[in-house]
Coordinates of C-alpha atoms and ligand atoms in Angstrom, one line a residue:
M3 CA -3.1 11.9 5.0
A4 CA -4.9 15.1 3.9
Q5 CA -1.8 17.2 3.9
K6 CA -1.6 20.6 2.1
V7 CA 1.5 22.4 1.1
I8 CA 1.7 26.1 1.6
S9 CA 4.3 28.4 0.2
I10 CA 5.5 30.9 2.8
R11 CA 7.7 33.8 2.7
P12 CA 9.7 34.1 6.0
E13 CA 8.6 37.7 6.5
S14 CA 5.0 36.5 6.4
L15 CA 5.4 34.1 9.3
M16 CA 4.9 36.7 11.9
P17 CA 3.1 39.9 10.9
G18 CA 5.5 42.8 11.1
A19 CA 8.5 40.6 12.0
R20 CA 11.6 40.0 10.0
A21 CA 12.7 36.5 9.1
P22 CA 14.6 35.0 12.1
R23 CA 18.2 34.4 11.1
Y24 CA 20.2 31.4 12.2
D25 CA 23.1 32.9 14.1
G26 CA 25.1 29.8 14.7
G27 CA 23.6 29.3 18.2
Q28 CA 21.3 26.5 19.2
L29 CA 18.2 26.5 17.0
A30 CA 15.1 25.8 19.1
D31 CA 11.3 25.7 18.4
T32 CA 8.7 27.5 20.6
L33 CA 8.9 24.6 23.1
G34 CA 12.7 24.8 23.3
R35 CA 13.2 21.6 21.2
P36 CA 16.3 21.4 19.1
M37 CA 16.2 20.1 15.5
R38 CA 18.2 16.9 15.5
D39 CA 16.5 14.4 13.1
L40 CA 15.5 14.6 9.5
R41 CA 13.3 12.0 7.8
I42 CA 13.5 12.0 4.1
S43 CA 10.8 10.3 2.1
V44 CA 12.3 9.2 -1.2
T45 CA 9.1 7.8 -2.8
D46 CA 5.4 7.8 -2.1
R47 CA 5.0 4.4 -3.7
C48 CA 5.0 1.0 -2.0
N49 CA 4.9 -2.7 -2.9
F50 CA 2.8 -3.5 0.2
R51 CA -0.6 -2.3 1.2
C52 CA -0.4 -2.6 5.0
V53 CA -3.8 -2.3 6.3
Y54 CA -2.8 0.4 8.9
C55 CA -0.9 2.5 6.4
M56 CA -2.0 2.2 2.8
P57 CA -5.3 0.4 2.7
R58 CA -6.0 -1.1 -0.7
E59 CA -9.4 0.4 -1.0
V60 CA -7.8 3.9 -1.1
F61 CA -4.4 3.1 -2.6
D62 CA -5.9 1.1 -5.5
A63 CA -5.0 0.9 -9.2
D64 CA -6.6 4.4 -9.8
Y65 CA -4.6 6.1 -7.0
K66 CA -2.5 8.9 -8.5
F67 CA 1.1 8.6 -7.1
L68 CA 3.5 11.5 -7.8
P69 CA 4.9 11.8 -11.3
H70 CA 8.7 11.5 -11.5
A71 CA 9.2 15.2 -12.2
A72 CA 7.6 16.1 -8.9
L73 CA 10.1 14.1 -6.9
L74 CA 13.2 15.8 -5.5
S75 CA 16.2 14.7 -7.4
F76 CA 19.2 13.2 -5.5
E77 CA 21.1 16.4 -6.0
E78 CA 18.2 18.4 -4.5
I79 CA 17.9 16.0 -1.5
V80 CA 21.6 16.2 -0.8
R81 CA 21.7 20.0 -1.0
L82 CA 18.8 20.3 1.4
A83 CA 20.3 17.6 3.7
G84 CA 23.5 19.6 3.8
V85 CA 21.6 22.7 4.9
F86 CA 19.8 20.7 7.6
V87 CA 23.1 19.3 8.9
G88 CA 24.4 22.9 9.1
L89 CA 21.4 23.7 11.3
G90 CA 22.2 20.9 13.8
V91 CA 20.7 17.7 12.3
K92 CA 22.6 14.7 13.5
K93 CA 20.5 11.8 12.2
I94 CA 19.0 11.3 8.7
R95 CA 16.5 8.5 8.1
L96 CA 15.5 7.5 4.5
T97 CA 12.0 6.3 4.4
G98 CA 8.8 6.4 2.3
G99 CA 6.6 4.7 0.9
E100 CA 9.1 1.9 0.4
P101 CA 12.5 3.6 0.0
L102 CA 14.1 0.6 -1.8
L103 CA 11.6 1.2 -4.6
R104 CA 13.5 4.5 -5.4
K105 CA 15.9 3.6 -8.2
D106 CA 19.6 3.6 -7.3
L107 CA 19.0 4.4 -3.6
A108 CA 22.5 3.3 -2.7
T109 CA 23.8 6.1 -4.9
L110 CA 21.8 8.6 -2.8
V111 CA 23.3 7.0 0.3
G112 CA 26.8 7.4 -1.1
M113 CA 26.0 11.1 -1.8
L114 CA 24.7 11.7 1.7
A115 CA 27.3 9.8 3.6
P116 CA 30.0 12.6 3.5
L117 CA 27.7 14.9 5.4
G118 CA 28.7 12.9 8.5
A119 CA 25.2 12.5 9.9
D120 CA 24.1 9.1 11.3
L121 CA 22.5 7.7 8.2
T122 CA 19.7 5.2 8.6
L123 CA 16.9 3.5 6.5
T124 CA 13.5 2.1 7.3
T125 CA 12.3 -0.6 4.9
N126 CA 9.7 -3.3 4.6
G127 CA 12.6 -5.6 3.7
A128 CA 10.9 -7.0 0.5
T129 CA 13.9 -6.3 -1.7
L130 CA 16.6 -6.0 0.9
V131 CA 18.4 -9.2 -0.2
K132 CA 19.2 -7.4 -3.5
H133 CA 20.3 -4.1 -1.9
A134 CA 21.8 -4.8 1.5
R135 CA 25.5 -5.1 0.5
A136 CA 25.4 -2.0 -1.8
L137 CA 23.8 0.1 0.9
K138 CA 26.4 -0.9 3.4
D139 CA 29.2 -0.2 1.0
A140 CA 27.7 3.2 0.2
G141 CA 27.9 4.2 3.8
L142 CA 24.5 3.5 5.4
N143 CA 25.1 3.2 9.1
R144 CA 21.9 1.4 10.4
I145 CA 18.8 -0.3 9.2
T146 CA 15.3 -0.9 10.5
V147 CA 13.1 -3.5 9.0
S148 CA 9.3 -3.6 9.5
L149 CA 7.9 -7.1 10.1
D150 CA 4.5 -7.3 11.7
S151 CA 4.3 -11.1 12.2
L152 CA 6.2 -14.3 11.7
D153 CA 3.0 -16.2 11.0
E154 CA 2.5 -16.5 7.3
A155 CA -1.3 -16.0 7.2
T156 CA -1.2 -13.0 9.6
F157 CA 1.7 -11.3 7.8
R158 CA 0.1 -11.8 4.3
A159 CA -3.2 -10.4 5.6
M160 CA -1.4 -7.4 7.2
N161 CA 0.7 -6.5 4.2
D162 CA -2.3 -7.2 1.9
A163 CA 0.1 -7.9 -1.0
D164 CA 0.4 -11.7 -0.3
F165 CA 4.1 -11.2 0.5
P166 CA 5.7 -14.1 2.4
V167 CA 7.5 -13.8 5.7
A168 CA 10.5 -15.8 4.4
R169 CA 11.5 -13.2 1.9
V170 CA 11.7 -10.5 4.6
L171 CA 13.7 -12.8 6.9
E172 CA 16.1 -13.4 4.0
G173 CA 16.4 -9.7 3.6
I174 CA 17.2 -9.3 7.3
A175 CA 19.8 -12.1 7.1
A176 CA 21.4 -10.4 4.1
A177 CA 21.6 -7.1 6.0
A178 CA 23.2 -8.9 8.9
D179 CA 25.7 -10.6 6.6
A180 CA 26.5 -7.2 5.1
G181 CA 27.5 -6.0 8.5
F182 CA 24.4 -4.2 9.9
A183 CA 24.2 -4.8 13.6
P184 CA 22.0 -4.8 15.5
I185 CA 19.1 -4.5 13.1
K186 CA 15.9 -3.0 14.5
I187 CA 12.7 -4.9 13.7
N188 CA 9.5 -2.8 13.8
M189 CA 6.2 -4.5 14.6
V190 CA 3.1 -2.4 14.6
V191 CA 0.6 -4.1 16.8
K192 CA -3.1 -3.9 15.9
R193 CA -5.7 -5.5 18.1
G194 CA -7.3 -8.6 16.4
A195 CA -4.8 -8.5 13.5
N196 CA -1.4 -9.5 15.0
D197 CA -1.5 -9.1 18.7
H198 CA -1.7 -12.9 19.2
Q199 CA 1.8 -12.9 17.7
I200 CA 3.5 -10.6 20.3
V201 CA 5.1 -13.4 22.4
D202 CA 6.1 -15.5 19.3
A203 CA 7.9 -12.5 17.9
A204 CA 9.7 -11.8 21.2
R205 CA 10.8 -15.4 21.4
H206 CA 12.0 -15.4 17.8
W207 CA 14.2 -12.3 18.1
R208 CA 15.8 -13.0 21.5
T209 CA 19.5 -13.8 21.2
D210 CA 18.7 -17.4 22.0
G211 CA 15.9 -17.5 19.4
R212 CA 16.2 -18.0 15.7
G213 CA 16.4 -14.3 14.9
R214 CA 20.0 -13.7 16.0
G215 CA 19.1 -11.2 18.6
H216 CA 18.2 -8.2 16.6
I217 CA 16.2 -5.6 18.5
L218 CA 12.4 -6.0 18.2
R219 CA 10.4 -2.8 18.8
F220 CA 6.6 -2.9 19.3
I221 CA 4.9 0.2 17.9
E222 CA 1.4 1.3 19.0
Y223 CA -1.0 1.6 16.1
M224 CA -1.4 5.3 15.3
D225 CA -4.0 7.4 13.7
V226 CA -1.7 8.6 10.9
G227 CA -3.5 9.9 7.8
S228 CA -7.2 9.7 7.4
T229 CA -7.6 6.5 5.6
N230 CA -6.8 3.7 8.0
G231 CA -10.1 3.9 10.0
W232 CA -8.2 4.1 13.2
R233 CA -10.0 3.4 16.5
M234 CA -8.6 3.6 20.0
D235 CA -10.0 0.1 20.6
D236 CA -7.6 -1.3 18.0
V237 CA -4.5 0.0 19.9
I238 CA -2.7 -2.4 22.2
P239 CA -1.0 -0.2 24.8
S240 CA 2.7 -0.9 25.2
A241 CA 2.0 -1.7 28.9
E242 CA -0.1 -4.6 27.7
V243 CA 2.6 -5.8 25.3
L244 CA 5.1 -5.7 28.1
R245 CA 2.7 -7.6 30.4
R246 CA 2.2 -10.4 27.9
I247 CA 5.9 -10.8 27.3
A248 CA 6.8 -10.6 31.0
A249 CA 4.4 -13.4 31.7
V250 CA 6.8 -15.6 29.7
F251 CA 10.2 -13.9 29.9
A252 CA 11.1 -11.8 32.9
L253 CA 11.9 -8.2 31.9
E254 CA 13.6 -5.2 33.5
Q255 CA 13.7 -1.6 32.2
A256 CA 17.0 -0.5 30.6
E257 CA 18.5 3.0 30.5
A258 CA 17.8 5.1 27.4
N259 CA 20.7 5.3 25.0
Y260 CA 20.3 9.0 24.7
G261 CA 17.9 11.8 25.9
G262 CA 14.7 11.9 23.8
E263 CA 14.9 8.3 22.6
V264 CA 11.6 7.4 21.2
A265 CA 11.6 3.7 22.1
E266 CA 11.5 2.7 25.8
R267 CA 14.1 -0.1 26.3
W268 CA 13.5 -3.3 28.2
R269 CA 15.9 -6.2 28.6
Y270 CA 15.4 -9.8 29.3
R271 CA 16.6 -10.7 32.8
D272 CA 18.2 -13.9 31.6
G273 CA 20.5 -11.8 29.3
A274 CA 18.9 -12.7 26.0
G275 CA 18.9 -9.2 24.6
E276 CA 16.4 -6.4 24.7
I277 CA 13.1 -5.1 23.2
G278 CA 11.7 -1.6 22.7
V279 CA 8.2 -0.2 23.0
I280 CA 7.1 2.9 21.1
S281 CA 4.1 4.3 22.9
S282 CA 3.1 7.1 20.5
V283 CA -0.5 6.9 21.6
T284 CA -0.5 6.1 25.3
R285 CA 2.7 7.9 26.3
A286 CA 3.3 10.7 23.8
F287 CA 6.8 11.9 23.5
C288 CA 6.2 15.2 21.8
R289 CA 8.2 17.0 24.5
D290 CA 11.4 15.6 23.2
C291 CA 10.5 15.5 19.5
S292 CA 13.3 16.8 17.4
R293 CA 12.1 15.5 14.0
M294 CA 11.6 17.3 10.8
R295 CA 10.2 15.5 7.7
L296 CA 10.9 16.2 4.1
S297 CA 8.3 14.8 1.8
T298 CA 9.0 13.1 -1.5
E299 CA 8.1 16.3 -3.4
G300 CA 10.2 18.6 -1.2
S301 CA 7.7 19.9 1.4
L302 CA 8.8 20.3 5.0
F303 CA 6.5 19.0 7.8
T304 CA 7.2 19.8 11.4
C305 CA 5.0 16.9 12.7
L306 CA 3.9 13.5 11.5
F307 CA 0.3 14.8 11.9
A308 CA 0.9 18.3 10.4
R309 CA -1.7 19.2 7.8
Q310 CA 0.4 21.8 6.1
G311 CA 3.9 21.5 4.6
H312 CA 6.3 24.2 3.6
D313 CA 7.3 24.1 0.0
L314 CA 11.1 23.9 -0.3
K315 CA 11.1 22.6 -3.8
A316 CA 9.8 25.9 -5.2
L317 CA 12.6 27.7 -3.5
L318 CA 15.2 25.2 -4.7
R319 CA 14.0 25.4 -8.3
G320 CA 13.5 29.1 -8.1
G321 CA 17.3 29.7 -7.6
A322 CA 17.4 30.1 -3.8
S323 CA 20.9 30.2 -2.3
D324 CA 21.9 27.9 0.6
D325 CA 21.5 30.9 2.9
D326 CA 18.0 31.4 1.7
L327 CA 17.2 27.8 2.3
R328 CA 18.8 27.9 5.8
D329 CA 16.9 31.0 6.8
R330 CA 13.6 29.5 5.6
I331 CA 14.1 26.2 7.4
A332 CA 15.2 27.9 10.6
A333 CA 12.2 30.2 10.4
V334 CA 9.8 27.2 10.1
W335 CA 11.5 25.4 13.1
R336 CA 11.5 28.5 15.3
L337 CA 7.8 28.8 15.0
R338 CA 7.1 25.1 15.5
D339 CA 4.6 24.3 18.3
D340 CA 3.4 20.8 17.3
R341 CA 2.5 18.4 20.0
Y342 CA -0.3 16.4 18.4
S343 CA 0.2 13.1 20.3
E344 CA 0.3 14.8 23.6
I345 CA -3.0 16.6 22.9
R346 CA -4.5 13.3 21.6
T347 CA -3.5 11.5 24.7
A348 CA -5.1 14.1 26.9
Q349 CA -8.3 14.0 24.8
T350 CA -8.4 10.2 24.8
E351 CA -8.1 10.3 28.6
E352 CA -10.8 12.9 28.8
M353 CA -13.0 10.8 26.5
R354 CA -12.5 7.8 28.6
A355 CA -13.3 9.7 31.8
Q356 CA -16.5 10.9 30.1
Q357 CA -17.3 7.4 29.0
R358 CA -16.8 6.2 32.6
K359 CA -19.2 8.9 33.8
V360 CA -21.8 7.7 31.3
E361 CA -21.5 4.2 32.5
M362 CA -21.9 5.3 36.1
S363 CA -25.1 7.1 35.3
Y364 CA -26.3 4.1 33.3
I365 CA -26.0 1.8 36.3
G366 CA -27.5 4.4 38.6
G367 CA -24.3 5.6 40.3
Ligands
SAM672 N1 7.9 1.1 3.9 C1 8.8 1.2 5.0 C2 8.5 0.3 6.1 O1 7.3 -0.2 6.2 O2 9.3 0.1 6.9 C3 9.1 2.6 5.5 C4 7.9 3.5 5.6 S1 6.8 3.1 6.9 C5 5.6 4.3 6.7 C6 7.7 3.5 8.3 C7 7.2 2.8 9.6 O3 5.9 3.4 10.0 C8 7.0 1.3 9.5 O4 7.7 0.7 10.5 C9 5.5 1.1 9.7 O5 5.2 -0.1 10.3 C10 5.1 2.3 10.5 N2 3.7 2.7 10.4 C11 3.0 2.9 9.3 N3 1.7 3.2 9.6 C12 1.6 3.2 10.9 C13 0.6 3.4 11.8 N4 -0.7 3.7 11.4 N5 0.8 3.2 13.2 C14 2.1 3.0 13.6 N6 3.1 2.8 12.8 C15 2.9 2.9 11.4
SF4_673 FE1 4.4 0.3 2.6 FE2 5.7 0.7 4.9 FE3 3.3 1.7 4.6 FE4 3.6 -0.9 4.8 S1 4.1 0.6 6.4 S2 2.3 0.1 3.3 S3 5.5 -1.3 3.8 S4 5.0 2.3 3.5
SF4_674 FE1 6.7 14.7 17.1 FE2 4.3 15.4 16.2 FE3 4.8 12.9 16.9 FE4 4.5 14.8 18.7 S1 2.9 14.0 17.3 S2 6.1 13.2 18.7 S3 5.4 16.5 17.7 S4 5.8 14.0 15.2

């Protein structure tokens, strides 16, 4: 994604205004949304080249990943995370890139655990066999594993690293053995790439399937970054995913676990567990979005689609106090007005409406 980092001084956020101070009350952005979740990217590297995320043509041997010195250290991450928790963050997700490529990740988990936030990890599962037990022992609460297909050829084509399904399944089994339950399985659905696998995946992960009843979540393919050649035609809407599954296994909608939950929950009527659908494209959930993102090199992004980050590393390394950091983060959140997906959904609908008009005139309406 073509993201830029800007360095801001709080007083420059609103001309003539002083930096907003966090006064211990509820911190809310311009749309009244609280800051609840923090996603921390611990590396920009990955051992996969998923076609929808890090296409090999772009992320090739010449691609310049961040040098080690640019990365936030564990101490810096923990210090910032502590400030975020002080501002109301309840959930911290470690991600990347592939987070398990960051050396000694379990040590970071052990350093973050005392903050008391719900500590979670999203991984491609490639090396989970090796790390699952240590992560659990260090205090990781929950784990999400991405697995886009159970079919060998389809999965290898999607991860574009010739990585076998079996190794990810072994990782998921190791995580379950270590005590993670339920494990969430993310499946990004891209038309023509893996949509023929939707029902097979559902069957596998049902409680009566071979996958021990972990929770499968179907994610609509998104236009993140600027390298994946996204087209609306490649998106399989969640409604279609549900239709295809319901044709085989009867489904009914289940209550959200909590307000603002990103995945919509559906359960099998025969009691064989549940699935989730994440409709980032067709049913944007910006209204409840409480997520802040901290990049690998310490920039703060208020939206997955934000073009500009706010440089916290310079502050950290420039001797800022915890109060300075807190004021800066609160100032950024208070001015947040992102709702990219909602706007895209509206535009997509408008585009479709226009396309329909064109077709009408074509046939002589
Ligand atoms: N490498 C880890 C993994 O794959 O689980 C963590 C990072 S990855 C960027 C986090 C999640 O984003 C994964 O579940 C991945 O499938 C999803 N993702 C990446 N690109 C996406 C896209 N274009 N549309 C929808 N989801 C995407
Ligand atoms: Fe790597 Fe995850 Fe992106 Fe796939 S989705 S390329 S595993 S970061
Ligand atoms: Fe949140 Fe931005 Fe995604 Fe909307 S588009 S849900 S504001 S991250």
